[in-house]
PDB file of C-alpha atoms in Angstrom:
ATOM      1  CA  MET A   1      16.709 -55.935 -57.355  1.00  0.00           C
ATOM      2  CA  ILE A   2      15.662 -53.331 -59.897  1.00  0.00           C
ATOM      3  CA  GLY A   3      15.127 -49.764 -58.728  1.00  0.00           C
ATOM      4  CA  MET A   4      11.818 -48.069 -59.426  1.00  0.00           C
ATOM      5  CA  THR A   5      11.664 -44.972 -61.585  1.00  0.00           C
ATOM      6  CA  THR A   6       9.054 -42.249 -61.643  1.00  0.00           C
ATOM      7  CA  ASP A   7       7.335 -44.087 -64.526  1.00  0.00           C
ATOM      8  CA  ALA A   8       6.663 -47.008 -62.164  1.00  0.00           C
ATOM      9  CA  SER A   9       5.170 -44.828 -59.435  1.00  0.00           C
ATOM     10  CA  PRO A  10       1.458 -45.284 -58.745  1.00  0.00           C
ATOM     11  CA  ALA A  11      -1.080 -42.814 -60.108  1.00  0.00           C
ATOM     12  CA  LYS A  12      -2.388 -42.134 -56.590  1.00  0.00           C
ATOM     13  CA  PRO A  13      -0.353 -41.739 -53.419  1.00  0.00           C
ATOM     14  CA  MET A  14      -0.236 -44.859 -51.284  1.00  0.00           C
ATOM     15  CA  PHE A  15      -1.331 -42.881 -48.210  1.00  0.00           C
ATOM     16  CA  GLU A  16      -3.329 -39.747 -47.642  1.00  0.00           C
ATOM     17  CA  HIS A  17      -1.631 -36.403 -47.256  1.00  0.00           C
ATOM     18  CA  PHE A  18      -2.151 -34.641 -43.955  1.00  0.00           C
ATOM     19  CA  VAL A  19      -1.636 -31.053 -45.055  1.00  0.00           C
ATOM     20  CA  PRO A  20      -3.685 -28.035 -43.957  1.00  0.00           C
ATOM     21  CA  GLU A  21      -5.855 -26.628 -46.752  1.00  0.00           C
ATOM     22  CA  ALA A  22      -4.245 -23.215 -46.391  1.00  0.00           C
ATOM     23  CA  GLU A  23      -0.815 -22.146 -45.219  1.00  0.00           C
ATOM     24  CA  PRO A  24      -0.847 -21.672 -41.435  1.00  0.00           C
ATOM     25  CA  PRO A  25      -0.408 -18.110 -40.099  1.00  0.00           C
ATOM     26  CA  ILE A  26       2.885 -16.411 -39.277  1.00  0.00           C
ATOM     27  CA  GLY A  27       4.255 -17.732 -35.992  1.00  0.00           C
ATOM     28  CA  THR A  28       3.234 -21.348 -36.616  1.00  0.00           C
ATOM     29  CA  VAL A  29       5.793 -24.041 -35.776  1.00  0.00           C
ATOM     30  CA  ALA A  30       5.458 -27.218 -37.839  1.00  0.00           C
ATOM     31  CA  SER A  31       7.420 -30.192 -39.080  1.00  0.00           C
ATOM     32  CA  PHE A  32       7.081 -31.777 -42.512  1.00  0.00           C
ATOM     33  CA  HIS A  33       7.383 -35.573 -42.704  1.00  0.00           C
ATOM     34  CA  TYR A  34       7.838 -37.101 -46.157  1.00  0.00           C
ATOM     35  CA  SER A  35       7.574 -40.735 -47.230  1.00  0.00           C
ATOM     36  CA  PHE A  36       9.277 -42.187 -50.260  1.00  0.00           C
ATOM     37  CA  LEU A  37       7.827 -44.811 -52.580  1.00  0.00           C
ATOM     38  CA  SER A  38      10.596 -47.131 -51.386  1.00  0.00           C
ATOM     39  CA  GLY A  39       9.229 -46.980 -47.837  1.00  0.00           C
ATOM     40  CA  GLY A  40      11.898 -44.657 -46.483  1.00  0.00           C
ATOM     41  CA  GLY A  41      11.251 -41.187 -45.209  1.00  0.00           C
ATOM     42  CA  SER A  42      12.664 -37.814 -44.334  1.00  0.00           C
ATOM     43  CA  SER A  43      11.712 -34.902 -42.134  1.00  0.00           C
ATOM     44  CA  THR A  44      12.450 -31.205 -42.003  1.00  0.00           C
ATOM     45  CA  GLY A  45      12.582 -30.951 -38.238  1.00  0.00           C
ATOM     46  CA  TYR A  46      10.920 -27.907 -36.680  1.00  0.00           C
ATOM     47  CA  LEU A  47      10.276 -24.970 -38.993  1.00  0.00           C
ATOM     48  CA  MET A  48       8.654 -21.680 -38.071  1.00  0.00           C
ATOM     49  CA  ARG A  49       6.711 -19.528 -40.483  1.00  0.00           C
ATOM     50  CA  GLY A  50       7.946 -15.985 -40.562  1.00  0.00           C
ATOM     51  CA  PRO A  51       6.911 -13.076 -42.787  1.00  0.00           C
ATOM     52  CA  SER A  52       9.288 -14.243 -45.532  1.00  0.00           C
ATOM     53  CA  GLY A  53       8.744 -18.019 -45.387  1.00  0.00           C
ATOM     54  CA  TRP A  54       9.545 -21.165 -43.376  1.00  0.00           C
ATOM     55  CA  SER A  55      12.889 -21.582 -41.628  1.00  0.00           C
ATOM     56  CA  ALA A  56      14.609 -23.549 -38.877  1.00  0.00           C
ATOM     57  CA  ARG A  57      16.547 -20.475 -37.748  1.00  0.00           C
ATOM     58  CA  PRO A  58      15.247 -17.495 -35.754  1.00  0.00           C
ATOM     59  CA  ASN A  59      16.942 -14.966 -38.065  1.00  0.00           C
ATOM     60  CA  PRO A  60      17.087 -16.770 -41.396  1.00  0.00           C
ATOM     61  CA  GLN A  61      19.141 -15.718 -44.371  1.00  0.00           C
ATOM     62  CA  ARG A  62      17.440 -15.715 -47.747  1.00  0.00           C
ATOM     63  CA  HIS A  63      18.877 -19.136 -48.661  1.00  0.00           C
ATOM     64  CA  ASP A  64      17.522 -20.639 -45.391  1.00  0.00           C
ATOM     65  CA  LEU A  65      13.893 -19.888 -46.276  1.00  0.00           C
ATOM     66  CA  SER A  66      11.407 -22.324 -47.802  1.00  0.00           C
ATOM     67  CA  THR A  67       8.036 -21.520 -49.302  1.00  0.00           C
ATOM     68  CA  TRP A  68       4.795 -23.316 -48.450  1.00  0.00           C
ATOM     69  CA  GLU A  69       4.497 -24.479 -52.049  1.00  0.00           C
ATOM     70  CA  GLY A  70       8.080 -25.729 -52.034  1.00  0.00           C
ATOM     71  CA  LEU A  71       7.430 -27.748 -48.889  1.00  0.00           C
ATOM     72  CA  THR A  72       4.013 -29.185 -49.803  1.00  0.00           C
ATOM     73  CA  ASP A  73       4.029 -29.715 -53.590  1.00  0.00           C
ATOM     74  CA  LEU A  74       5.285 -33.297 -53.926  1.00  0.00           C
ATOM     75  CA  GLU A  75       5.120 -33.247 -57.728  1.00  0.00           C
ATOM     76  CA  ALA A  76       7.443 -30.239 -57.823  1.00  0.00           C
ATOM     77  CA  ARG A  77       9.774 -31.874 -55.270  1.00  0.00           C
ATOM     78  CA  ASN A  78       9.903 -35.065 -57.360  1.00  0.00           C
ATOM     79  CA  ALA A  79      10.546 -33.064 -60.550  1.00  0.00           C
ATOM     80  CA  ASP A  80      13.366 -31.214 -58.758  1.00  0.00           C
ATOM     81  CA  ILE A  81      14.961 -34.519 -57.732  1.00  0.00           C
ATOM     82  CA  GLN A  82      14.792 -35.771 -61.328  1.00  0.00           C
ATOM     83  CA  GLN A  83      16.282 -32.530 -62.618  1.00  0.00           C
ATOM     84  CA  ARG A  84      19.184 -32.653 -60.150  1.00  0.00           C
ATOM     85  CA  ARG A  85      19.704 -36.446 -60.379  1.00  0.00           C
ATOM     86  CA  PRO A  86      18.155 -37.851 -63.590  1.00  0.00           C
ATOM     87  CA  GLY A  87      16.987 -41.454 -63.158  1.00  0.00           C
ATOM     88  CA  SER A  88      16.835 -41.187 -59.374  1.00  0.00           C
ATOM     89  CA  THR A  89      14.510 -43.683 -57.735  1.00  0.00           C
ATOM     90  CA  ALA A  90      13.698 -41.254 -54.915  1.00  0.00           C
ATOM     91  CA  VAL A  91       9.984 -40.492 -55.285  1.00  0.00           C
ATOM     92  CA  PHE A  92       7.986 -38.690 -52.617  1.00  0.00           C
ATOM     93  CA  THR A  93       4.530 -40.231 -52.166  1.00  0.00           C
ATOM     94  CA  THR A  94       3.141 -38.791 -48.933  1.00  0.00           C
ATOM     95  CA  LEU A  95       3.457 -35.780 -46.696  1.00  0.00           C
ATOM     96  CA  ASP A  96       2.338 -35.282 -43.104  1.00  0.00           C
ATOM     97  CA  VAL A  97       2.463 -31.706 -41.799  1.00  0.00           C
ATOM     98  CA  ARG A  98       2.432 -31.672 -38.004  1.00  0.00           C
ATOM     99  CA  ILE A  99       1.537 -28.370 -36.345  1.00  0.00           C
ATOM    100  CA  HIS A 100       3.398 -28.121 -33.028  1.00  0.00           C
ATOM    101  CA  ALA A 101       2.480 -24.554 -32.059  1.00  0.00           C
ATOM    102  CA  ALA A 102       0.168 -21.950 -33.531  1.00  0.00           C
ATOM    103  CA  PRO A 103      -0.206 -18.264 -32.711  1.00  0.00           C
ATOM    104  CA  PRO A 104      -3.335 -17.179 -30.875  1.00  0.00           C
ATOM    105  CA  GLU A 105      -6.188 -16.243 -33.157  1.00  0.00           C
ATOM    106  CA  ASP A 106      -8.249 -13.109 -32.866  1.00  0.00           C
ATOM    107  CA  ARG A 107     -11.722 -14.609 -32.719  1.00  0.00           C
ATOM    108  CA  VAL A 108     -14.437 -11.978 -32.595  1.00  0.00           C
ATOM    109  CA  GLY A 109     -17.155 -14.493 -31.658  1.00  0.00           C
ATOM    110  CA  VAL A 110     -15.156 -15.787 -28.683  1.00  0.00           C
ATOM    111  CA  LYS A 111     -14.581 -12.245 -27.421  1.00  0.00           C
ATOM    112  CA  ALA A 112     -18.278 -11.446 -27.743  1.00  0.00           C
ATOM    113  CA  ARG A 113     -19.218 -14.573 -25.753  1.00  0.00           C
ATOM    114  CA  LEU A 114     -16.656 -13.681 -23.072  1.00  0.00           C
ATOM    115  CA  VAL A 115     -18.084 -10.162 -22.715  1.00  0.00           C
ATOM    116  CA  LYS A 116     -21.611 -11.627 -22.481  1.00  0.00           C
ATOM    117  CA  LEU A 117     -20.455 -14.158 -19.877  1.00  0.00           C
ATOM    118  CA  GLN A 118     -18.742 -11.448 -17.804  1.00  0.00           C
ATOM    119  CA  HIS A 119     -21.903  -9.322 -17.942  1.00  0.00           C
ATOM    120  CA  THR A 120     -23.992 -12.312 -16.814  1.00  0.00           C
ATOM    121  CA  VAL A 121     -21.636 -12.986 -13.891  1.00  0.00           C
ATOM    122  CA  TYR A 122     -21.698  -9.354 -12.731  1.00  0.00           C
ATOM    123  CA  SER A 123     -25.506  -9.216 -13.056  1.00  0.00           C
ATOM    124  CA  ALA A 124     -25.949 -12.485 -11.120  1.00  0.00           C
ATOM    125  CA  ALA A 125     -23.610 -11.286  -8.367  1.00  0.00           C
ATOM    126  CA  GLU A 126     -25.514  -8.016  -7.995  1.00  0.00           C
ATOM    127  CA  ARG A 127     -28.865  -9.860  -7.845  1.00  0.00           C
ATOM    128  CA  VAL A 128     -27.712 -12.027  -4.931  1.00  0.00           C
ATOM    129  CA  GLY A 129     -26.197  -9.061  -3.086  1.00  0.00           C
ATOM    130  CA  ILE A 130     -22.471  -9.584  -3.777  1.00  0.00           C
ATOM    131  CA  GLN A 131     -20.445  -6.374  -4.067  1.00  0.00           C
ATOM    132  CA  THR A 132     -19.098  -6.178  -7.655  1.00  0.00           C
ATOM    133  CA  GLU A 133     -17.093  -2.958  -7.619  1.00  0.00           C
ATOM    134  CA  GLY A 134     -13.401  -3.712  -8.008  1.00  0.00           C
ATOM    135  CA  ALA A 135     -13.971  -7.481  -8.087  1.00  0.00           C
ATOM    136  CA  SER A 136     -12.763  -9.626 -10.960  1.00  0.00           C
ATOM    137  CA  HIS A 137     -15.268 -11.874 -12.669  1.00  0.00           C
ATOM    138  CA  ILE A 138     -13.281 -14.907 -11.448  1.00  0.00           C
ATOM    139  CA  ASP A 139     -13.713 -13.736  -7.827  1.00  0.00           C
ATOM    140  CA  LEU A 140     -17.400 -13.178  -8.496  1.00  0.00           C
ATOM    141  CA  VAL A 141     -17.852 -16.663  -9.974  1.00  0.00           C
ATOM    142  CA  THR A 142     -16.157 -18.127  -6.895  1.00  0.00           C
ATOM    143  CA  ALA A 143     -18.387 -16.081  -4.575  1.00  0.00           C
ATOM    144  CA  ILE A 144     -21.558 -17.083  -6.464  1.00  0.00           C
ATOM    145  CA  THR A 145     -20.471 -20.751  -6.407  1.00  0.00           C
ATOM    146  CA  ASN A 146     -19.761 -20.610  -2.678  1.00  0.00           C
ATOM    147  CA  LEU A 147     -23.117 -18.951  -2.031  1.00  0.00           C
ATOM    148  CA  ALA A 148     -24.929 -21.602  -4.092  1.00  0.00           C
ATOM    149  CA  GLU A 149     -23.158 -24.408  -2.179  1.00  0.00           C
ATOM    150  CA  VAL A 150     -24.147 -22.876   1.192  1.00  0.00           C
ATOM    151  CA  LYS A 151     -27.813 -22.630   0.119  1.00  0.00           C
ATOM    152  CA  SER A 152     -27.995 -26.208  -1.206  1.00  0.00           C
TER     153      SER A 152
END
């Protein structure tokens, strides 16, 4: 059996890459799953993005950090393998980035809809005679629902 070299690798990856278009925000936990041309694979395990880069440790040292480009650029990873081990048959062909946890996002539109919904609930409660002072909107929704069920 003759080993394949980078010259024998296909022009296009055999599978699609599943990589976010932009680097996920700080606080994201992800794993990076690589496939080799030979059919084998490797994985980083869980990495978390901190202010300085991606690491598997909560308080990483400088040498423990990886950059987004270093993790997702397969051409650079393959070139690095060839530089460290000339003639190596290890060729990365695909990458699947799996996001396991993401930090909450500050979505202005969602907050605006929530405020509008809360206002609607308080207004509806007042119109049907439910006391709103000191009541949470969840209690008011429950009271309105109970009142609607009694009337139907």
